[in-house]
Tab-separated table of C-alpha atoms and ligand atoms in Angstrom:
chain	number	residue	atom	x	y	z
N	1	MET	CA	1.634	20.700	-9.846
N	2	SER	CA	3.183	23.082	-8.087
N	3	GLN	CA	0.457	25.903	-7.358
N	4	VAL	CA	-1.635	26.667	-3.679
N	5	ILE	CA	-5.368	26.140	-4.676
N	6	THR	CA	-7.036	28.759	-1.923
N	7	GLY	CA	-11.670	28.813	-2.515
N	8	GLU	CA	-12.565	32.584	-1.267
N	9	LYS	CA	-10.543	32.132	1.535
N	10	GLU	CA	-7.950	30.923	2.799
N	11	TYR	CA	-8.037	27.630	5.784
N	12	PHE	CA	-3.827	26.382	6.529
N	13	GLN	CA	-3.184	30.212	6.622
N	14	GLY	CA	0.324	31.146	7.078
N	15	ILE	CA	1.344	26.568	6.157
N	16	PRO	CA	2.665	27.330	2.454
N	17	LYS	CA	3.474	24.073	-0.154
N	18	ILE	CA	5.259	21.909	1.983
N	19	GLN	CA	8.726	21.742	1.290
N	20	PHE	CA	11.353	19.050	0.909
N	21	GLU	CA	14.825	20.383	3.114
N	22	GLY	CA	16.385	17.283	3.795
N	23	LYS	CA	16.768	15.298	6.782
N	24	GLU	CA	18.686	18.110	8.950
N	25	SER	CA	15.809	20.433	8.969
N	26	ASP	CA	13.966	21.375	12.045
N	27	ASN	CA	11.186	22.932	10.490
N	28	PRO	CA	7.889	21.033	11.486
N	29	PHE	CA	6.714	22.047	7.816
N	30	ALA	CA	8.830	20.258	5.317
N	31	PHE	CA	9.397	17.059	4.185
N	32	LYS	CA	12.742	15.400	5.552
N	33	TYR	CA	13.206	12.158	3.415
N	34	TYR	CA	10.230	12.708	0.724
N	35	ASP	CA	11.698	14.495	-2.265
N	36	GLU	CA	9.573	13.929	-5.106
N	37	ASN	CA	11.546	14.117	-7.452
N	38	LYS	CA	14.730	11.865	-6.439
N	39	VAL	CA	14.821	8.737	-8.504
N	40	VAL	CA	15.118	5.311	-6.868
N	41	ALA	CA	15.118	1.916	-8.450
N	42	GLY	CA	13.999	3.724	-12.343
N	43	LYS	CA	10.989	5.645	-10.777
N	44	THR	CA	10.196	9.263	-8.353
N	45	LEU	CA	8.654	9.132	-4.769
N	46	LYS	CA	6.241	11.182	-5.908
N	47	GLU	CA	5.498	7.585	-9.336
N	48	HIS	CA	5.981	5.235	-6.802
N	49	PHE	CA	3.499	6.236	-4.422
N	50	ARG	CA	1.292	8.119	-6.351
N	51	PHE	CA	-0.334	9.449	-2.445
N	52	ALA	CA	-3.977	9.561	-1.665
N	53	VAL	CA	-5.638	12.407	0.753
N	54	ALA	CA	-8.248	10.647	2.325
N	55	TYR	CA	-11.881	12.788	1.918
N	56	TRP	CA	-13.562	10.713	4.707
N	57	HIS	CA	-11.392	10.801	7.785
N	58	SER	CA	-9.652	14.646	6.323
N	59	PHE	CA	-12.002	17.044	6.050
N	60	CYS	CA	-15.394	15.341	7.160
N	61	GLY	CA	-14.349	12.819	11.007
N	62	VAL	CA	-14.364	15.188	13.463
N	63	GLY	CA	-13.332	12.414	15.784
N	64	GLY	CA	-16.520	11.087	17.457
N	65	ASP	CA	-16.190	8.198	19.649
N	66	PRO	CA	-18.304	5.294	21.059
N	67	PHE	CA	-17.628	8.294	24.269
N	68	GLY	CA	-18.179	11.331	23.060
N	69	PRO	CA	-18.567	13.845	19.964
N	70	GLY	CA	-16.534	15.009	18.536
N	71	THR	CA	-13.801	17.413	18.886
N	72	LYS	CA	-13.014	19.383	16.033
N	73	VAL	CA	-14.684	22.115	15.082
N	74	PHE	CA	-13.757	23.222	10.982
N	75	PRO	CA	-14.288	26.501	9.114
N	76	TRP	CA	-15.171	24.669	6.546
N	77	ALA	CA	-18.193	22.750	7.993
N	78	GLU	CA	-19.469	26.129	9.667
N	79	LYS	CA	-22.343	26.567	6.735
N	80	SER	CA	-25.788	24.770	6.918
N	81	ASP	CA	-26.489	24.907	3.645
N	82	PRO	CA	-26.002	21.816	2.679
N	83	TYR	CA	-24.566	22.954	-0.654
N	84	ALA	CA	-22.781	25.841	0.751
N	85	GLN	CA	-21.543	23.758	2.894
N	86	ALA	CA	-19.401	21.302	0.142
N	87	LYS	CA	-18.061	23.971	-1.671
N	88	ASP	CA	-15.982	25.817	1.496
N	89	LYS	CA	-15.078	21.436	2.747
N	90	MET	CA	-14.025	21.413	-1.718
N	91	ASP	CA	-11.886	24.598	-1.287
N	92	ALA	CA	-10.656	23.346	2.014
N	93	ALA	CA	-9.493	19.825	0.498
N	94	PHE	CA	-8.216	21.984	-2.309
N	95	GLU	CA	-5.666	23.827	-1.125
N	96	PHE	CA	-5.112	21.705	2.046
N	97	MET	CA	-4.015	18.535	-0.907
N	98	THR	CA	-2.109	21.610	-3.026
N	99	LYS	CA	-0.060	22.397	0.367
N	100	ILE	CA	0.890	18.534	1.033
N	101	GLY	CA	1.845	18.101	-2.559
N	102	ALA	CA	-0.793	15.014	-2.546
N	103	PRO	CA	-1.161	14.516	-6.475
N	104	PHE	CA	-4.646	12.696	-5.559
N	105	TYR	CA	-7.453	12.278	-3.458
N	106	CYS	CA	-10.254	9.269	-1.968
N	107	PHE	CA	-13.878	9.624	-1.043
N	108	HIS	CA	-17.118	8.424	-0.737
N	109	ASP	CA	-20.393	9.680	-1.882
N	110	PHE	CA	-21.382	11.238	0.673
N	111	ASP	CA	-18.504	13.116	2.173
N	112	LEU	CA	-18.369	15.973	-0.570
N	113	ILE	CA	-21.895	16.103	0.173
N	114	ASP	CA	-24.555	15.458	3.128
N	115	GLU	CA	-26.744	12.742	2.258
N	116	GLY	CA	-29.904	14.601	1.090
N	117	ASP	CA	-33.744	12.366	1.417
N	118	SER	CA	-33.502	11.224	-1.870
N	119	HIS	CA	-32.220	9.524	-4.583
N	120	SER	CA	-32.788	11.999	-6.758
N	121	GLU	CA	-31.856	15.214	-4.109
N	122	ASN	CA	-28.924	13.025	-4.085
N	123	GLU	CA	-28.413	12.804	-7.188
N	124	LYS	CA	-28.888	17.015	-7.588
N	125	ARG	CA	-25.996	17.617	-4.537
N	126	LEU	CA	-23.429	15.602	-6.435
N	127	GLN	CA	-24.282	17.007	-9.431
N	128	PHE	CA	-22.991	20.299	-8.216
N	129	ILE	CA	-20.142	19.216	-5.725
N	130	THR	CA	-18.657	17.771	-8.875
N	131	ASP	CA	-19.378	20.518	-11.341
N	132	TYR	CA	-16.668	22.624	-8.970
N	133	ALA	CA	-14.611	19.629	-8.205
N	134	LEU	CA	-13.887	19.412	-11.984
N	135	GLU	CA	-12.922	22.852	-11.754
N	136	LYS	CA	-11.074	22.223	-8.701
N	137	GLN	CA	-9.573	19.379	-10.898
N	138	LYS	CA	-8.625	21.320	-13.242
N	139	ALA	CA	-7.560	24.683	-11.523
N	140	SER	CA	-4.780	22.351	-9.203
N	141	GLY	CA	-4.014	19.029	-11.204
N	142	VAL	CA	-4.825	16.779	-7.894
N	143	LYS	CA	-6.516	13.490	-9.763
N	144	LEU	CA	-8.717	11.263	-8.125
N	145	LEU	CA	-7.358	8.002	-7.369
N	146	TRP	CA	-10.946	5.837	-6.525
N	147	GLY	CA	-14.626	7.023	-5.664
N	148	THR	CA	-16.101	4.785	-4.206
N	149	ALA	CA	-19.804	4.485	-2.055
N	150	ASN	CA	-20.985	5.038	1.179
N	151	LEU	CA	-23.152	2.048	1.962
N	152	PHE	CA	-22.222	1.422	5.084
N	153	SER	CA	-23.510	4.355	7.541
N	154	HIS	CA	-26.767	5.065	6.750
N	155	PRO	CA	-29.043	3.128	9.760
N	156	ARG	CA	-31.115	1.063	6.020
N	157	PHE	CA	-27.880	-0.175	5.108
N	158	MET	CA	-27.380	-1.551	8.902
N	159	ASN	CA	-27.896	-5.373	8.127
N	160	GLY	CA	-25.781	-4.518	4.308
N	161	ALA	CA	-26.134	-3.024	1.532
N	162	GLY	CA	-25.414	-5.877	-1.464
N	163	THR	CA	-26.245	-8.898	0.578
N	164	ASN	CA	-29.016	-7.214	2.510
N	165	PRO	CA	-31.881	-10.012	3.026
N	166	ASP	CA	-34.470	-7.182	1.545
N	167	PHE	CA	-34.838	-6.668	-2.189
N	168	SER	CA	-35.125	-2.913	-1.245
N	169	VAL	CA	-31.878	-2.499	0.693
N	170	VAL	CA	-30.454	-4.591	-1.792
N	171	ALA	CA	-31.998	-1.857	-4.480
N	172	HIS	CA	-31.316	0.951	-2.922
N	173	ALA	CA	-27.513	0.633	-2.454
N	174	GLY	CA	-28.316	-0.271	-6.519
N	175	ALA	CA	-29.271	3.548	-6.847
N	176	GLN	CA	-26.547	5.179	-5.110
N	177	LEU	CA	-23.191	2.531	-6.621
N	178	LYS	CA	-24.894	3.695	-9.663
N	179	ASN	CA	-24.292	7.777	-9.068
N	180	ALA	CA	-21.373	7.203	-7.033
N	181	LEU	CA	-20.202	5.500	-10.382
N	182	ASP	CA	-21.462	8.317	-12.736
N	183	ALA	CA	-20.102	10.581	-10.333
N	184	THR	CA	-16.307	8.847	-10.104
N	185	ILE	CA	-16.346	8.884	-14.025
N	186	LYS	CA	-17.245	12.440	-14.777
N	187	LEU	CA	-13.709	13.309	-12.648
N	188	ASN	CA	-11.853	10.640	-14.477
N	189	GLY	CA	-11.733	8.154	-11.290
N	190	GLU	CA	-8.343	6.023	-11.688
N	191	ASN	CA	-10.104	3.435	-10.252
N	192	TYR	CA	-13.434	2.397	-8.464
N	193	VAL	CA	-13.143	0.763	-3.968
N	194	PHE	CA	-16.069	-1.777	-3.109
N	195	TRP	CA	-15.312	-1.866	0.537
N	196	GLY	CA	-17.632	-4.330	2.173
N	197	GLY	CA	-18.506	-2.074	5.391
N	198	ARG	CA	-21.697	-4.305	6.376
N	199	GLU	CA	-21.579	-6.990	3.478
N	200	GLY	CA	-21.134	-9.679	6.554
N	201	TYR	CA	-22.428	-10.701	8.868
N	202	MET	CA	-23.075	-10.429	13.710
N	203	SER	CA	-25.152	-13.847	13.507
N	204	LEU	CA	-24.504	-17.316	11.810
N	205	LEU	CA	-28.561	-17.526	12.901
N	206	ASN	CA	-30.091	-14.969	11.011
N	207	THR	CA	-27.960	-15.423	7.519
N	208	ASN	CA	-27.855	-17.962	4.493
N	209	VAL	CA	-24.989	-16.905	3.410
N	210	LYS	CA	-25.165	-18.619	0.150
N	211	ALA	CA	-27.679	-16.393	-1.024
N	212	GLU	CA	-25.230	-13.011	0.531
N	213	LEU	CA	-22.477	-14.506	-1.739
N	214	ASP	CA	-24.660	-14.690	-4.707
N	215	HIS	CA	-25.997	-11.898	-4.564
N	216	LEU	CA	-23.502	-9.765	-4.198
N	217	ALA	CA	-21.226	-11.348	-7.190
N	218	ARG	CA	-24.215	-9.703	-9.023
N	219	LEU	CA	-24.301	-5.702	-7.454
N	220	LEU	CA	-20.715	-6.208	-8.499
N	221	HIS	CA	-20.961	-7.865	-11.916
N	222	MET	CA	-24.008	-5.136	-12.498
N	223	ALA	CA	-21.615	-2.112	-11.932
N	224	LYS	CA	-19.314	-3.254	-13.687
N	225	ASP	CA	-21.298	-3.470	-16.295
N	226	TYR	CA	-22.920	0.004	-16.172
N	227	ALA	CA	-19.623	1.206	-15.316
N	228	ARG	CA	-17.827	-0.475	-18.786
N	229	SER	CA	-20.934	0.831	-21.084
N	230	GLN	CA	-20.156	3.817	-19.112
N	231	GLY	CA	-16.713	4.117	-21.152
N	232	PHE	CA	-15.154	3.593	-17.393
N	233	LYS	CA	-11.907	1.191	-17.975
N	234	GLY	CA	-10.305	1.857	-15.007
N	235	ASN	CA	-9.292	-0.925	-12.480
N	236	PHE	CA	-12.234	-1.887	-9.421
N	237	PHE	CA	-10.653	-2.925	-6.484
N	238	ILE	CA	-12.001	-5.129	-3.323
N	239	GLU	CA	-10.965	-3.951	0.276
N	240	PRO	CA	-10.953	-6.710	1.627
N	241	LYS	CA	-11.203	-6.543	6.253
N	242	PRO	CA	-11.648	-9.003	8.334
N	243	MET	CA	-15.330	-8.181	10.576
N	244	GLU	CA	-15.495	-4.396	11.993
N	245	PRO	CA	-18.793	-3.388	11.944
N	246	THR	CA	-19.731	-6.817	11.254
N	247	LYS	CA	-18.455	-9.417	12.723
N	248	HIS	CA	-17.746	-11.525	10.362
N	249	GLN	CA	-16.904	-9.875	7.027
N	250	TYR	CA	-17.078	-11.673	3.558
N	251	ASP	CA	-14.306	-10.044	2.029
N	252	PHE	CA	-11.932	-10.675	5.005
N	253	ASP	CA	-8.753	-10.659	3.551
N	254	ALA	CA	-6.524	-11.067	0.111
N	255	ALA	CA	-6.129	-15.173	0.465
N	256	THR	CA	-11.029	-15.072	0.628
N	257	VAL	CA	-11.118	-12.413	-1.915
N	258	ILE	CA	-9.423	-13.730	-4.152
N	259	GLY	CA	-11.570	-16.606	-4.328
N	260	PHE	CA	-14.581	-15.112	-4.320
N	261	LEU	CA	-13.005	-13.625	-7.433
N	262	ARG	CA	-12.059	-16.380	-8.976
N	263	GLU	CA	-15.446	-17.982	-8.155
N	264	TYR	CA	-17.676	-15.648	-9.741
N	265	ASP	CA	-15.842	-14.968	-12.579
N	266	LEU	CA	-15.095	-11.102	-11.250
N	267	ILE	CA	-10.868	-11.791	-11.828
N	268	ASP	CA	-9.988	-10.294	-14.671
N	269	ASP	CA	-11.762	-7.191	-13.545
N	270	PHE	CA	-11.127	-7.131	-10.039
N	271	LYS	CA	-8.235	-6.313	-7.446
N	272	LEU	CA	-7.023	-5.573	-4.427
N	273	ASN	CA	-6.799	-2.652	-1.982
N	274	LEU	CA	-4.960	-3.495	1.330
N	275	GLU	CA	-5.088	-1.486	4.464
N	276	VAL	CA	-2.171	-2.100	6.638
N	277	ASN	CA	-5.006	-1.997	9.866
N	278	HIS	CA	-7.110	-4.597	7.814
N	279	ALA	CA	-3.864	-7.326	7.537
N	280	THR	CA	-2.940	-6.722	10.508
N	281	LEU	CA	-6.742	-7.324	11.595
N	282	ALA	CA	-6.903	-11.012	10.228
N	283	GLN	CA	-3.960	-11.698	12.088
N	284	HIS	CA	-1.261	-10.897	8.952
N	285	THR	CA	0.867	-8.934	8.116
N	286	MET	CA	0.571	-6.313	5.587
N	287	GLN	CA	3.670	-7.330	3.513
N	288	HIS	CA	1.881	-10.708	3.907
N	289	GLU	CA	-0.917	-9.662	2.030
N	290	MET	CA	0.493	-7.905	-0.175
N	291	GLN	CA	2.492	-11.400	-1.623
N	292	ILE	CA	-0.916	-12.795	-1.479
N	293	ALA	CA	-2.624	-10.656	-3.540
N	294	ALA	CA	0.917	-9.614	-5.993
N	295	ASN	CA	1.404	-14.048	-6.572
N	296	ALA	CA	-2.614	-13.883	-8.336
N	297	GLY	CA	-1.362	-10.470	-9.940
N	298	LEU	CA	-3.964	-8.374	-8.673
N	299	LEU	CA	-1.921	-6.043	-6.060
N	300	GLY	CA	-4.118	-2.458	-7.031
N	301	SER	CA	-3.951	-0.380	-3.980
N	302	MET	CA	-3.273	0.440	-0.280
N	303	ASP	CA	-4.842	2.245	2.549
N	304	ALA	CA	-2.207	3.649	4.976
N	305	ASN	CA	-2.313	3.558	8.310
N	306	ARG	CA	-1.275	1.596	10.915
N	307	GLY	CA	-2.752	0.196	13.800
N	308	ASP	CA	-2.038	0.018	17.355
N	309	TYR	CA	-0.427	-2.981	19.251
N	310	GLN	CA	-2.962	-3.610	22.561
N	311	ASN	CA	-5.796	-2.450	20.733
N	312	GLY	CA	-8.472	-4.140	18.285
N	313	TRP	CA	-9.552	-2.413	17.036
N	314	ASP	CA	-8.789	-0.649	13.501
N	315	THR	CA	-7.489	3.279	14.724
N	316	ASP	CA	-6.677	4.350	11.170
N	317	GLN	CA	-3.392	5.827	12.838
N	318	PHE	CA	-1.556	7.775	10.300
N	319	PRO	CA	1.908	5.359	9.546
N	320	THR	CA	5.167	5.941	11.177
N	321	ASN	CA	6.524	2.376	11.817
N	322	LEU	CA	9.545	2.356	9.642
N	323	ASN	CA	9.813	-2.168	10.127
N	324	GLU	CA	7.605	-2.465	9.188
N	325	LEU	CA	6.496	-0.565	6.869
N	326	THR	CA	10.525	-1.137	5.291
N	327	GLU	CA	9.141	-4.526	5.410
N	328	MET	CA	6.512	-3.499	3.213
N	329	MET	CA	8.586	-1.699	0.952
N	330	LEU	CA	11.055	-5.051	0.206
N	331	VAL	CA	7.526	-7.177	-1.032
N	332	PHE	CA	6.950	-3.516	-3.009
N	333	LEU	CA	9.743	-3.094	-5.006
N	334	GLU	CA	10.187	-7.271	-5.668
N	335	VAL	CA	6.703	-7.507	-6.846
N	336	GLY	CA	7.328	-3.924	-9.065
N	337	GLY	CA	4.270	-1.821	-7.539
N	338	LEU	CA	1.212	-1.209	-7.239
N	339	GLN	CA	-1.596	-2.358	-10.725
N	340	GLY	CA	-3.163	1.742	-11.305
N	341	GLY	CA	-3.794	2.170	-7.311
N	342	GLY	CA	-1.323	4.800	-5.182
N	343	ILE	CA	-1.313	5.345	-1.865
N	344	ASN	CA	-3.988	6.144	-0.104
N	345	PHE	CA	-4.017	7.813	3.686
N	346	ASP	CA	-6.810	6.124	4.872
N	347	ALA	CA	-5.975	7.463	8.109
N	348	LYS	CA	-7.067	10.126	11.146
N	349	LEU	CA	-5.969	12.085	13.523
N	350	ARG	CA	-6.149	11.109	17.076
N	351	ARG	CA	-8.501	12.598	18.661
N	352	ASN	CA	-7.487	15.182	20.889
N	353	SER	CA	-5.211	16.177	17.825
N	354	THR	CA	-7.854	19.846	17.407
N	355	ASP	CA	-5.534	22.336	15.450
N	356	LEU	CA	-5.669	22.255	12.131
N	357	ASP	CA	-2.106	22.489	12.075
N	358	ASP	CA	-1.816	18.908	12.631
N	359	LEU	CA	-2.862	17.477	9.041
N	360	PHE	CA	-0.356	18.491	8.088
N	361	HIS	CA	2.072	17.157	10.786
N	362	ALA	CA	0.857	13.306	10.070
N	363	HIS	CA	0.668	13.805	6.590
N	364	ILE	CA	4.037	15.101	6.203
N	365	GLY	CA	5.109	12.095	9.251
N	366	GLY	CA	3.775	9.450	6.063
N	367	MET	CA	5.142	10.074	3.237
N	368	ASP	CA	8.246	10.623	5.122
N	369	ALA	CA	8.787	7.952	6.142
N	370	PHE	CA	7.307	5.759	2.813
N	371	ALA	CA	9.737	7.600	0.989
N	372	ARG	CA	12.247	6.428	4.009
N	373	ALA	CA	11.594	2.724	4.144
N	374	LEU	CA	11.041	2.739	-0.390
N	375	ILE	CA	14.763	4.004	-0.130
N	376	THR	CA	15.733	1.688	2.350
N	377	ALA	CA	14.013	-0.867	0.372
N	378	ASP	CA	16.140	0.066	-2.169
N	379	ALA	CA	19.419	0.408	-0.129
N	380	ILE	CA	19.051	-3.940	0.788
N	381	LEU	CA	17.779	-4.746	-2.551
N	382	THR	CA	20.425	-3.444	-4.460
N	383	LYS	CA	23.457	-3.748	-1.870
N	384	SER	CA	23.099	-6.299	1.133
N	385	SER	CA	23.192	-9.998	0.181
N	386	TYR	CA	19.278	-10.447	0.940
N	387	SER	CA	18.160	-11.060	-2.606
N	388	GLU	CA	21.190	-13.512	-2.503
N	389	PHE	CA	20.528	-14.971	1.066
N	390	LYS	CA	16.842	-15.149	0.064
N	391	ALA	CA	17.501	-16.936	-3.422
N	392	ASN	CA	20.180	-19.326	-2.408
N	393	ARG	CA	17.674	-21.185	0.127
N	394	TYR	CA	16.027	-22.614	-3.086
N	395	ALA	CA	19.021	-23.064	-4.815
N	396	SER	CA	18.553	-26.310	-4.232
N	397	PHE	CA	15.527	-26.561	-6.652
N	398	GLN	CA	17.633	-26.006	-9.346
N	399	SER	CA	19.288	-28.997	-9.348
N	400	GLU	CA	17.857	-31.432	-12.379
N	401	ASN	CA	15.348	-32.946	-10.335
N	402	GLY	CA	13.808	-30.000	-8.575
N	403	GLN	CA	13.440	-28.553	-11.461
N	404	LYS	CA	11.141	-31.221	-12.874
N	405	PHE	CA	9.535	-31.303	-9.816
N	406	GLU	CA	9.065	-28.048	-10.268
N	407	LYS	CA	7.555	-29.298	-14.799
N	408	GLY	CA	5.614	-31.701	-12.973
N	409	GLU	CA	8.370	-34.097	-15.143
N	410	LEU	CA	7.786	-36.058	-11.751
N	411	SER	CA	5.410	-38.323	-10.213
N	412	LEU	CA	4.879	-39.524	-5.970
N	413	GLN	CA	6.543	-42.774	-6.871
N	414	THR	CA	9.638	-41.075	-8.295
N	415	LEU	CA	9.798	-38.763	-5.719
N	416	ALA	CA	10.138	-40.866	-3.119
N	417	GLN	CA	12.441	-42.702	-5.174
N	418	ILE	CA	14.516	-40.230	-5.519
N	419	SER	CA	14.827	-39.447	-1.383
N	420	HIS	CA	15.485	-42.669	-0.643
N	421	GLU	CA	18.636	-41.650	-2.896
N	422	MET	CA	19.371	-38.512	-1.430
N	423	GLY	CA	19.366	-39.996	2.159
N	424	ALA	CA	18.375	-37.644	5.138
N	425	PRO	CA	18.403	-33.984	4.372
N	426	ALA	CA	20.572	-31.720	6.946
N	427	GLN	CA	19.546	-29.255	8.272
N	428	ILE	CA	20.101	-25.912	7.017
N	429	SER	CA	19.237	-21.950	8.869
N	430	GLY	CA	16.030	-20.209	8.219
N	431	LYS	CA	18.722	-17.074	9.724
N	432	GLN	CA	16.335	-14.938	10.610
N	433	GLU	CA	18.125	-13.111	12.378
N	434	MET	CA	20.467	-12.105	10.486
N	435	ILE	CA	18.367	-10.672	7.849
N	436	GLU	CA	16.200	-9.127	10.372
N	437	ASN	CA	19.593	-6.853	11.192
N	438	ILE	CA	19.907	-6.301	7.411
N	439	ILE	CA	17.111	-3.896	7.923
N	440	ASN	CA	18.343	-1.920	10.589
N	441	GLN	CA	21.545	-1.073	9.470
N	442	TYR	CA	19.953	0.045	6.224
N	443	LEU	CA	17.165	2.709	7.825
B	501	LIG	C1	-12.687	0.927	6.528
B	501	LIG	C2	-12.169	1.435	5.362
B	501	LIG	C3	-13.379	2.610	4.915
B	501	LIG	C4	-12.763	2.622	3.043
B	501	LIG	C5	-13.754	2.842	2.289
B	501	LIG	O1	-12.114	0.520	7.440
B	501	LIG	O2	-10.779	1.095	5.390
B	501	LIG	O3	-12.981	3.082	4.934
B	501	LIG	O4	-11.045	2.394	2.466
B	501	LIG	O5	-14.588	2.700	2.144
B	502	LIG	NI1	-9.654	1.890	3.961
B	503	LIG	NI1	-10.424	0.617	7.453
């Protein structure tokens, strides 16, 4: 995929396909670290990351906030006819994706085309725009990393979608979900995501948590059975987030979702799509979430962004924090990367970043930051004392009794007896500061 694909009109005029020029380059429209063909730890950067552009933030989000309307005037949003507008937006999207060199994209159903006022009209709209998307994918080589359904914006979902106390809303969600699955399958989507935007509650006083969780699991089973019957071979991902828009979201964090998948027998088909800013909202680091998911074999995909140290909500900023990213990439390499997913920029420009070219700066920055972090993490793992130090911390479990303990061959009485023989443990430093310095040294 090297060709730029435009529609009748070129939206990002004067911006060519972004090339890798190296860190000495002063060209703001060039990659400084992301050389897609560079091989690190046995794979090219392109293969490691499988970067995806998020349709909603990049081509739909005009920057509205609770204090004021949107600030961005998109030239692809001028036409009032929803079909014509959707086509223009898709032209802009594929032009951008081929210029930035992202091999994948992700969407919600009604990012592609505005929602109509009936199921049949929506089916017609999605048919139309997915026909066009198929042409665009073929011409460009850009692929669909995942599709999803927006089951949280419309007022009908104010009490949830799959967890709504009203069966007719649950049924409506089912109809919409079916169409979104059909669209994803038609476009050869590699995965399908469930983010439980309003699958949670505002108050326990009016909520039957047991019934709601049972209903959510039922809907997920139905979705999985339907998609499989239609030949979908990809992964289903659940995207944890602890709160926002609801006060408490059921898919709180990785550990909670893993427990839910086990409890409801969904663990063989579902994995996790983790998001940096959701991890921090749950009072975790992203690297913690990645490790917990990987321990269960469920590290599927990632939504890349960053939060703000001072704000307590999902600010969805583009990732630039190299220390944070390097720690993430250490886990990424240690656990062998993602299971079927990629890295989707679920990040938005600031409300006052209003030029069309800002979208390029944001993605160049994000892709470069990931590349630099991965290269750094690989150097740390292969050249520094990091891995050896970490392994040595646990070396005592290689002793005869340590091995018996790990294999479950010791009773508590024997363990106690061993301790009597071993005497008081010596103090061993965790050496956190020394390890932290290695990151700075290799960056
Ligand atoms: C919102 C979520 C959302 C999902 C897709 O916070 O991150 O964008 O990724 O529905
Ligand atoms: Ni997300
Ligand atoms: Ni988010």
